[in-house]
Tab-separated table of C-alpha atoms in Angstrom:
chain	number	residue	atom	x	y	z
B	1	UNK	CA	-246.364	-65.564	32.888
B	2	UNK	CA	-244.952	-64.898	29.484
B	3	UNK	CA	-241.757	-66.552	28.372
B	4	UNK	CA	-239.660	-63.406	28.124
B	5	UNK	CA	-240.752	-62.350	31.620
B	6	UNK	CA	-239.818	-65.792	32.967
B	7	UNK	CA	-236.444	-65.640	31.213
B	8	UNK	CA	-235.749	-62.216	32.731
B	9	UNK	CA	-236.712	-63.473	36.215
B	10	UNK	CA	-234.468	-66.539	35.831
B	11	UNK	CA	-231.584	-64.379	34.630
B	12	UNK	CA	-231.955	-61.864	37.434
B	13	UNK	CA	-232.226	-64.656	40.021
B	14	UNK	CA	-229.110	-66.290	38.620
B	15	UNK	CA	-227.184	-63.060	38.750
B	16	UNK	CA	-228.277	-62.352	42.323
B	17	UNK	CA	-227.291	-65.867	43.454
B	18	UNK	CA	-223.865	-65.509	41.792
B	19	UNK	CA	-223.449	-62.008	43.261
B	20	UNK	CA	-224.141	-63.302	46.729
B	21	UNK	CA	-221.541	-66.087	46.466
B	22	UNK	CA	-218.843	-64.633	44.218
B	23	UNK	CA	-216.859	-61.468	44.683
B	24	UNK	CA	-213.426	-59.913	44.081
B	25	UNK	CA	-211.281	-59.150	47.113
B	26	UNK	CA	-208.244	-56.860	47.186
B	27	UNK	CA	-205.192	-57.923	49.174
B	28	UNK	CA	-201.737	-56.456	49.013
B	29	UNK	CA	-202.645	-54.462	45.930
B	30	UNK	CA	-203.836	-57.474	43.933
B	31	UNK	CA	-207.240	-59.054	43.312
B	32	UNK	CA	-208.449	-62.475	44.431
B	33	UNK	CA	-211.596	-64.222	43.380
B	34	UNK	CA	-213.644	-65.009	46.455
B	35	UNK	CA	-216.230	-67.814	46.268
B	36	UNK	CA	-218.206	-68.421	49.451
B	37	UNK	CA	-215.366	-66.928	51.503
B	38	UNK	CA	-212.597	-68.973	49.905
B	39	UNK	CA	-210.026	-66.975	47.947
B	40	UNK	CA	-208.440	-67.947	44.612
B	41	UNK	CA	-205.581	-66.227	42.824
B	42	UNK	CA	-206.934	-66.424	39.296
B	43	UNK	CA	-204.379	-64.010	37.794
B	44	UNK	CA	-201.474	-65.869	39.426
B	45	UNK	CA	-202.801	-69.185	38.156
B	46	UNK	CA	-203.218	-67.729	34.633
B	47	UNK	CA	-199.729	-66.187	34.733
B	48	UNK	CA	-198.216	-69.558	35.786
B	49	UNK	CA	-200.046	-71.428	32.992
B	50	UNK	CA	-198.984	-68.818	30.391
B	51	UNK	CA	-195.380	-69.043	31.572
B	52	UNK	CA	-195.483	-72.889	31.239
B	53	UNK	CA	-196.541	-72.470	27.623
B	54	UNK	CA	-193.906	-69.948	26.554
B	55	UNK	CA	-190.798	-70.759	28.595
B	56	UNK	CA	-187.676	-72.208	26.963
B	57	UNK	CA	-185.514	-74.158	29.437
B	58	UNK	CA	-182.795	-75.123	26.944
B	59	UNK	CA	-180.212	-72.747	28.529
B	60	UNK	CA	-180.958	-74.046	32.004
B	61	UNK	CA	-179.074	-77.049	33.380
B	62	UNK	CA	-180.736	-79.399	35.893
B	63	UNK	CA	-178.243	-81.151	38.169
B	64	UNK	CA	-178.680	-84.507	39.840
B	65	UNK	CA	-177.885	-84.759	43.572
B	66	UNK	CA	-174.671	-86.677	42.878
B	67	UNK	CA	-173.217	-84.147	40.418
B	68	UNK	CA	-170.048	-82.210	41.294
B	69	UNK	CA	-172.062	-78.972	41.236
B	70	UNK	CA	-174.610	-80.353	43.702
B	71	UNK	CA	-171.818	-81.639	45.929
B	72	UNK	CA	-170.267	-78.146	45.901
B	73	UNK	CA	-173.509	-76.258	46.588
B	74	UNK	CA	-175.175	-78.441	49.275
B	75	UNK	CA	-172.514	-77.770	52.003
B	76	UNK	CA	-172.944	-74.020	51.462
B	77	UNK	CA	-176.686	-74.359	52.114
B	78	UNK	CA	-176.099	-76.715	55.039
B	79	UNK	CA	-173.868	-74.100	56.720
B	80	UNK	CA	-176.152	-71.130	55.983
B	81	UNK	CA	-178.575	-71.283	58.931
B	82	UNK	CA	-177.109	-73.541	61.566
B	83	UNK	CA	-177.977	-75.830	63.211
B	84	UNK	CA	-181.246	-76.668	61.444
B	85	UNK	CA	-179.831	-76.257	57.928
B	86	UNK	CA	-177.362	-79.117	58.371
B	87	UNK	CA	-180.061	-81.662	57.412
B	88	UNK	CA	-180.582	-80.111	53.938
B	89	UNK	CA	-181.459	-82.621	51.181
B	90	UNK	CA	-181.985	-81.961	47.493
B	91	UNK	CA	-185.330	-81.627	45.809
B	92	UNK	CA	-184.119	-79.783	42.663
B	93	UNK	CA	-181.080	-77.902	41.489
B	94	UNK	CA	-181.054	-75.715	38.329
B	95	UNK	CA	-178.286	-73.542	36.988
B	96	UNK	CA	-177.856	-70.886	34.319
B	97	UNK	CA	-174.403	-69.345	34.091
B	98	UNK	CA	-173.285	-68.098	37.504
B	99	UNK	CA	-176.724	-68.469	39.039
B	100	UNK	CA	-178.352	-71.470	40.725
B	101	UNK	CA	-181.784	-71.967	42.195
B	102	UNK	CA	-181.719	-74.857	44.699
B	103	UNK	CA	-184.728	-76.450	46.352
B	104	UNK	CA	-184.011	-78.313	49.548
B	105	UNK	CA	-185.937	-79.916	52.380
B	106	UNK	CA	-184.890	-80.216	55.997
B	107	UNK	CA	-185.712	-82.322	59.042
B	108	UNK	CA	-187.179	-79.314	60.925
B	109	UNK	CA	-187.293	-76.281	58.583
B	110	UNK	CA	-189.849	-75.931	55.806
B	111	UNK	CA	-188.880	-76.722	52.207
B	112	UNK	CA	-186.936	-73.818	50.795
B	113	UNK	CA	-185.967	-72.283	47.421
B	114	UNK	CA	-182.498	-70.751	47.618
B	115	UNK	CA	-180.925	-68.433	45.050
B	116	UNK	CA	-177.163	-68.673	44.841
B	117	UNK	CA	-174.553	-66.905	42.820
B	118	UNK	CA	-170.942	-67.848	41.929
B	119	UNK	CA	-168.794	-65.001	43.243
B	120	UNK	CA	-164.961	-65.146	43.368
B	121	UNK	CA	-165.094	-68.871	42.632
B	122	UNK	CA	-167.400	-69.612	45.595
B	123	UNK	CA	-171.160	-70.323	45.600
B	124	UNK	CA	-172.872	-67.779	47.882
B	125	UNK	CA	-176.445	-67.751	49.125
B	126	UNK	CA	-178.216	-64.549	48.134
B	127	UNK	CA	-179.626	-63.881	51.612
B	128	UNK	CA	-182.576	-61.814	50.464
B	129	UNK	CA	-183.578	-64.310	47.757
B	130	UNK	CA	-184.707	-67.264	49.820
B	131	UNK	CA	-188.254	-68.525	49.915
B	132	UNK	CA	-189.751	-70.763	52.555
B	133	UNK	CA	-193.322	-71.076	53.759
B	134	UNK	CA	-196.833	-70.781	52.528
B	135	UNK	CA	-197.931	-68.491	49.709
B	136	UNK	CA	-201.605	-68.718	50.717
B	137	UNK	CA	-203.884	-67.344	49.382
B	138	UNK	CA	-201.732	-66.609	46.346
B	139	UNK	CA	-200.918	-69.097	43.573
B	140	UNK	CA	-197.570	-70.499	44.647
B	141	UNK	CA	-195.634	-70.555	41.341
B	142	UNK	CA	-196.388	-66.946	40.357
B	143	UNK	CA	-196.029	-65.620	43.888
B	144	UNK	CA	-192.647	-67.224	44.558
B	145	UNK	CA	-191.238	-66.244	41.153
B	146	UNK	CA	-192.346	-62.625	41.647
B	147	UNK	CA	-190.758	-62.582	45.092
B	148	UNK	CA	-187.433	-64.040	43.950
B	149	UNK	CA	-187.344	-61.678	40.906
B	150	UNK	CA	-187.833	-58.715	43.271
B	151	UNK	CA	-185.171	-59.945	45.695
B	152	UNK	CA	-182.588	-60.886	43.045
B	153	UNK	CA	-183.175	-58.616	40.058
B	154	UNK	CA	-180.073	-59.937	38.198
B	155	UNK	CA	-181.273	-63.504	38.366
B	156	UNK	CA	-181.788	-64.702	34.754
B	157	UNK	CA	-185.501	-64.730	33.878
B	158	UNK	CA	-185.081	-67.975	31.960
B	159	UNK	CA	-183.737	-69.751	35.033
B	160	UNK	CA	-186.503	-68.378	37.233
B	161	UNK	CA	-189.155	-69.409	34.706
B	162	UNK	CA	-187.857	-72.980	34.668
B	163	UNK	CA	-187.887	-73.479	38.410
B	164	UNK	CA	-190.681	-75.811	39.438
B	165	UNK	CA	-192.662	-74.470	42.407
B	166	UNK	CA	-194.648	-77.332	43.930
B	167	UNK	CA	-198.061	-76.103	45.194
B	168	UNK	CA	-198.166	-79.018	47.643
B	169	UNK	CA	-195.032	-77.649	49.407
B	170	UNK	CA	-195.687	-73.907	49.126
B	171	UNK	CA	-199.395	-73.416	48.433
B	172	UNK	CA	-202.417	-73.415	50.702
B	173	UNK	CA	-202.970	-76.509	52.758
B	174	UNK	CA	-206.092	-77.551	54.700
B	175	UNK	CA	-208.289	-74.527	55.314
B	176	UNK	CA	-205.852	-72.357	53.347
B	177	UNK	CA	-203.499	-72.108	56.269
B	178	UNK	CA	-200.262	-73.241	54.642
B	179	UNK	CA	-198.398	-76.279	53.365
B	180	UNK	CA	-199.971	-79.646	54.009
B	181	UNK	CA	-196.733	-80.706	55.722
B	182	UNK	CA	-193.810	-78.532	56.700
B	183	UNK	CA	-191.617	-81.573	56.154
B	184	UNK	CA	-193.368	-82.213	52.854
B	185	UNK	CA	-192.159	-85.017	50.751
B	186	UNK	CA	-192.912	-85.035	47.075
B	187	UNK	CA	-195.661	-87.370	45.925
């Protein structure tokens, strides 16, 4: 067999093998890369990486759990969804102006990102802008940020971009079925 014929056969065989294992799947109006039946959110991953390169978190303030702001906000979250919310503990708390994004974990509930706004001198949970649960099969950072942006359109984009979304807590766990642990503790 001539070299160019062999090269064409190898190229065609390679393309056929790739085609039989790799495909694009549509779900909820977006595309996922599917490799041997396992789905990957390539565009969400790329968007999250691009955001990490271009974000400026200078206007965003991170609060420690013992700060006065954290002590004012935590009781509001603990009273929001009784009785399970009473066990809320801090994972992160970030503020820009009158907006806060708090991440808490609970004894029973899944870890949660809560958007709050200062209104009439009181911190209030923005009921529609709360995320808890798995983002599978979507990339967690991009998916959660898009969701919170949709639910709280006035939330500053800078604050939202600076919120850390841990894929261990919100991404796909074993078999792509959800978080590795609903009570997830950070590594």
